[in-house]
Coordinates of C-alpha atoms and ligand atoms in Angstrom, one line a residue:
M1 CA 182.2 164.0 135.2
S2 CA 182.0 160.4 133.9
A3 CA 180.7 157.5 136.0
Y4 CA 183.5 155.4 134.5
S5 CA 187.2 155.3 135.3
S6 CA 190.2 153.1 134.8
S7 CA 189.2 151.2 138.0
N8 CA 185.6 151.1 136.9
P9 CA 185.7 150.7 133.1
V10 CA 182.9 150.0 130.7
T11 CA 182.8 146.4 129.7
I12 CA 180.5 144.1 127.6
S13 CA 178.6 143.4 130.9
T14 CA 178.1 147.1 131.5
L15 CA 176.5 147.4 128.0
N16 CA 174.4 144.3 128.5
E17 CA 173.1 145.7 131.8
M18 CA 172.3 149.0 130.2
K19 CA 170.3 147.3 127.5
A20 CA 168.4 145.3 130.1
R21 CA 167.4 148.4 132.0
G22 CA 166.7 150.4 128.9
E23 CA 169.6 152.9 129.4
K24 CA 170.9 154.2 126.0
I25 CA 174.6 153.7 125.2
A26 CA 176.6 156.7 123.9
C27 CA 179.4 156.0 121.4
L28 CA 181.7 158.3 119.4
T29 CA 184.7 157.9 117.3
A30 CA 188.2 159.2 118.3
Y31 CA 191.5 158.9 116.5
D32 CA 193.8 160.7 118.9
A33 CA 194.7 161.1 122.6
T34 CA 193.1 164.5 123.2
F35 CA 189.7 163.5 121.9
S36 CA 190.0 160.1 123.7
A37 CA 190.5 161.8 127.1
L38 CA 187.8 164.4 126.5
E39 CA 185.2 161.8 125.3
S40 CA 186.0 159.5 128.3
S41 CA 185.6 162.4 130.7
C42 CA 182.2 163.3 129.1
G43 CA 180.8 159.9 129.7
I44 CA 181.1 158.3 126.3
E45 CA 180.7 154.5 126.9
V46 CA 182.3 153.3 123.7
I47 CA 185.1 155.0 121.7
L48 CA 185.5 153.7 118.2
V49 CA 188.8 153.9 116.4
G50 CA 187.0 153.7 113.1
D51 CA 188.3 153.2 109.6
S52 CA 186.4 156.4 108.9
L53 CA 189.8 157.9 109.7
G54 CA 190.6 157.2 106.0
M55 CA 188.1 159.8 104.9
I56 CA 188.2 162.1 107.9
L57 CA 191.9 162.3 108.6
Q58 CA 193.6 161.0 105.4
G59 CA 191.3 162.6 102.8
H60 CA 190.4 159.4 100.9
D61 CA 187.1 159.1 99.2
S62 CA 186.3 155.8 100.9
T63 CA 187.5 153.7 103.9
L64 CA 189.2 151.1 101.6
P65 CA 192.8 152.4 101.7
V66 CA 192.9 152.2 105.5
T67 CA 195.5 149.6 106.8
M68 CA 196.1 147.6 110.0
E69 CA 199.1 149.9 110.6
D70 CA 196.8 153.0 110.4
I71 CA 194.3 151.6 112.9
L72 CA 197.1 150.4 115.2
Y73 CA 198.8 153.8 115.2
H74 CA 195.6 155.7 116.1
L75 CA 194.5 153.0 118.6
D76 CA 197.7 153.4 120.5
S77 CA 197.1 157.2 120.9
V78 CA 193.4 156.7 121.9
K79 CA 194.3 153.9 124.4
R80 CA 197.0 155.9 126.1
A81 CA 194.6 158.7 127.0
N82 CA 191.4 156.8 127.7
Y83 CA 190.2 156.2 131.2
G84 CA 187.1 154.1 131.5
S85 CA 185.5 154.0 128.0
M86 CA 185.4 150.7 126.1
I87 CA 187.6 150.9 123.1
M88 CA 186.4 149.3 119.9
A89 CA 188.8 149.0 116.9
D90 CA 187.8 148.6 113.3
M91 CA 189.2 145.7 111.3
P92 CA 190.0 147.4 108.0
F93 CA 189.1 146.3 104.5
M94 CA 190.5 142.8 103.7
S95 CA 192.0 142.4 107.1
Y96 CA 189.5 139.5 107.8
A97 CA 189.4 138.0 104.4
S98 CA 190.7 134.6 105.6
E99 CA 190.5 132.8 109.0
E100 CA 194.2 133.2 109.6
Q101 CA 194.2 136.9 108.8
T102 CA 191.1 137.4 111.0
L103 CA 192.8 135.8 114.0
E104 CA 196.1 137.4 113.5
N105 CA 194.8 140.9 112.9
A106 CA 192.2 140.8 115.7
A107 CA 194.9 139.6 118.1
A108 CA 197.1 142.5 117.1
L109 CA 194.3 145.0 117.9
M110 CA 193.5 143.4 121.2
R111 CA 197.2 143.4 122.1
A112 CA 197.4 147.1 121.2
G113 CA 194.6 147.9 123.7
A114 CA 191.3 147.3 122.0
N115 CA 188.5 145.8 124.1
C116 CA 186.4 144.8 121.1
V117 CA 186.8 144.6 117.3
K118 CA 184.3 145.6 114.7
L119 CA 183.8 143.7 111.4
E120 CA 181.6 144.7 108.5
G121 CA 179.4 142.1 106.9
T122 CA 176.5 139.7 107.2
S123 CA 176.3 135.9 107.2
W124 CA 179.8 135.7 105.6
I125 CA 181.4 137.0 108.8
S126 CA 179.6 134.5 111.0
R127 CA 182.6 132.1 110.9
S128 CA 185.0 134.9 111.8
T129 CA 182.7 136.0 114.6
E130 CA 182.6 132.5 116.0
L131 CA 186.4 132.0 115.8
L132 CA 187.0 135.3 117.6
A133 CA 184.3 134.8 120.2
E134 CA 185.6 131.3 121.0
R135 CA 189.0 132.9 121.7
G136 CA 187.7 135.5 124.0
I137 CA 187.6 138.5 121.6
P138 CA 184.3 140.5 121.7
V139 CA 183.0 141.2 118.2
C140 CA 180.7 144.0 117.0
A141 CA 179.1 143.0 113.7
H142 CA 178.5 146.1 111.5
M143 CA 175.5 145.6 109.2
G144 CA 173.2 147.6 107.0
L145 CA 175.2 150.1 105.1
T146 CA 178.8 148.7 105.2
P147 CA 181.1 151.3 103.8
Q148 CA 183.9 148.8 103.0
S149 CA 181.4 147.3 100.4
V150 CA 180.5 150.7 98.9
N151 CA 181.6 149.6 95.4
R152 CA 179.4 146.5 95.6
I153 CA 176.5 148.4 97.1
G154 CA 176.9 151.2 94.5
G155 CA 177.0 154.1 96.9
Y156 CA 176.2 155.2 100.5
I157 CA 172.6 154.1 100.2
V158 CA 170.0 153.2 102.9
Q159 CA 169.7 149.4 103.3
G160 CA 166.7 147.2 104.1
R161 CA 163.9 149.3 102.5
N162 CA 162.6 146.4 100.5
P163 CA 160.7 143.8 102.6
D164 CA 162.7 140.8 101.4
K165 CA 166.0 142.6 102.2
A166 CA 164.6 143.7 105.6
E167 CA 163.7 140.0 106.4
E168 CA 167.2 138.9 105.3
L169 CA 168.8 141.5 107.6
I170 CA 166.7 140.3 110.6
K171 CA 167.8 136.7 109.9
E172 CA 171.4 137.6 109.5
A173 CA 171.4 139.7 112.7
K174 CA 170.1 136.7 114.6
L175 CA 172.7 134.4 113.0
L176 CA 175.5 136.8 114.0
E177 CA 174.2 136.8 117.6
E178 CA 174.1 133.0 117.6
S179 CA 177.7 133.0 116.2
G180 CA 178.8 134.9 119.3
A181 CA 178.7 138.6 118.4
S182 CA 178.7 140.7 121.5
M183 CA 177.2 143.7 119.8
L184 CA 175.6 144.8 116.5
L185 CA 176.1 148.1 114.7
L186 CA 173.3 149.1 112.3
E187 CA 174.1 151.8 109.8
C188 CA 171.5 153.5 107.6
V189 CA 168.5 151.3 107.9
P190 CA 164.8 152.3 108.3
S191 CA 164.0 153.0 112.0
E192 CA 161.2 150.4 112.1
L193 CA 163.6 147.7 110.9
A194 CA 166.2 148.7 113.4
K195 CA 163.6 148.6 116.2
N196 CA 162.6 145.1 115.1
I197 CA 166.2 143.9 115.1
T198 CA 166.9 145.5 118.4
E199 CA 163.9 143.8 120.0
S200 CA 164.8 140.4 118.5
L201 CA 168.3 140.4 119.9
E202 CA 169.7 140.1 123.4
I203 CA 173.0 141.8 122.5
P204 CA 173.2 145.6 122.4
V205 CA 172.4 147.2 119.1
I206 CA 174.1 150.5 118.3
G207 CA 172.7 152.7 115.5
I208 CA 173.9 155.4 113.1
G209 CA 171.0 156.5 110.8
A210 CA 168.9 153.7 112.4
G211 CA 166.4 155.8 114.4
V212 CA 166.0 156.2 118.2
E213 CA 164.6 152.7 119.0
V214 CA 168.0 151.0 119.2
D215 CA 170.2 150.5 122.3
G216 CA 172.7 153.2 121.6
Q217 CA 174.0 155.7 119.1
I218 CA 177.3 156.4 117.4
M219 CA 178.7 159.3 115.4
V220 CA 182.0 160.4 113.9
N221 CA 183.4 163.0 116.3
Y222 CA 184.3 165.5 113.5
D223 CA 180.6 165.3 112.3
L224 CA 179.4 166.0 115.8
L225 CA 181.4 169.2 115.7
G226 CA 180.4 170.2 112.2
I227 CA 183.9 169.8 110.8
T228 CA 183.3 168.4 107.3
Q229 CA 184.5 168.9 103.7
M230 CA 181.1 167.7 102.5
E231 CA 178.7 170.3 101.1
K232 CA 175.8 168.6 102.8
P233 CA 176.4 166.3 105.8
P234 CA 174.5 162.9 105.9
K235 CA 170.9 163.1 107.3
F236 CA 171.9 161.2 110.5
V237 CA 174.5 163.9 111.5
K238 CA 173.8 166.6 114.0
N239 CA 176.2 169.5 114.6
Y240 CA 176.3 169.8 118.4
L241 CA 178.7 172.7 118.3
L242 CA 176.1 175.0 116.9
E243 CA 174.4 175.2 120.3
A244 CA 177.4 174.8 122.6
S245 CA 180.1 177.1 123.7
S246 CA 182.9 174.5 123.8
I247 CA 183.7 171.1 122.4
E248 CA 183.3 169.6 125.9
E249 CA 179.8 171.0 126.1
A250 CA 178.9 169.7 122.6
I251 CA 180.0 166.2 123.6
K252 CA 178.1 166.3 126.9
N253 CA 174.9 167.5 125.1
Y254 CA 175.3 164.6 122.6
V255 CA 175.5 162.2 125.5
S256 CA 172.5 163.7 127.3
E257 CA 170.3 163.8 124.2
I258 CA 171.1 160.1 123.6
K259 CA 170.2 159.2 127.2
E260 CA 167.0 161.2 127.0
K261 CA 166.1 159.7 123.6
K262 CA 166.1 163.2 122.0
F263 CA 168.7 162.1 119.5
P264 CA 168.2 161.0 116.8
G265 CA 165.1 162.8 115.9
I266 CA 162.9 161.8 112.9
E267 CA 164.9 164.4 110.8
H268 CA 168.0 162.3 111.4
S269 CA 166.3 158.9 110.6
F270 CA 165.1 157.0 107.6
K271 CA 161.7 155.5 106.8
Ligands
KIV1 O1 184.5 153.9 110.9 C1 183.6 154.4 111.5 O2 183.7 155.6 112.0 C2 182.3 153.8 111.6 C3 181.1 154.5 112.1 C4 180.6 155.4 111.1 C5 180.1 153.7 112.7 O3 182.2 152.6 111.3

């Protein structure tokens, strides 16, 4: 049973309070009503309608083809069945390329039921973050490995391993917090760097492939259930269905292991 409900939903304040008392935040993607309801009832604090749907549901080899219409369609299903989790919606590739597009597209997501929007980038998204925050839209800044930039990065590669790049990421994380970001998401960075960033910021930091010393964890729901077309899943993925007798039990175990700091282990983290 979840502690949250439609009359007691997770908000940005809930997440800030959790960070302050050291309680870990459990986040998971969902793209449809059935998973949304199940994840809410299992105590997932933040449900992400992620552009990973381009790879997971649509079979593309990257998230780049995902459109605003795609996110809005899945957000609508997730929103309808959710009771109590915070819903974060991804702003797809090129949907925040200009200030006008940023405002218009973020507004569309919020009107469709998102409680927060997620943008990938570093200092170049600080102006967008500021514009949205000023207008009352909570922003999660996604840093580290940013899949929308896979062509520029040259692959799905761990970020911040070199000391100069690590220093740059710390500065950029602080800049995004100062610009008004309500949350940070760190993907595929060494655990020590993620810990350093988490301790330097007041806002909650959610990790995927960022070690256990962040404020919360996120995973793609299909990965958590071992449903993948990949020969070898990424290092940060754990298949919770292997030791559970139902999908519900698998999600509940994921939540418990996050809260108890058992997930991610060092085998799911990067040095
Ligand atoms: O789109 C997505 O699902 C994501 C997660 C991998 C964090 O951004």
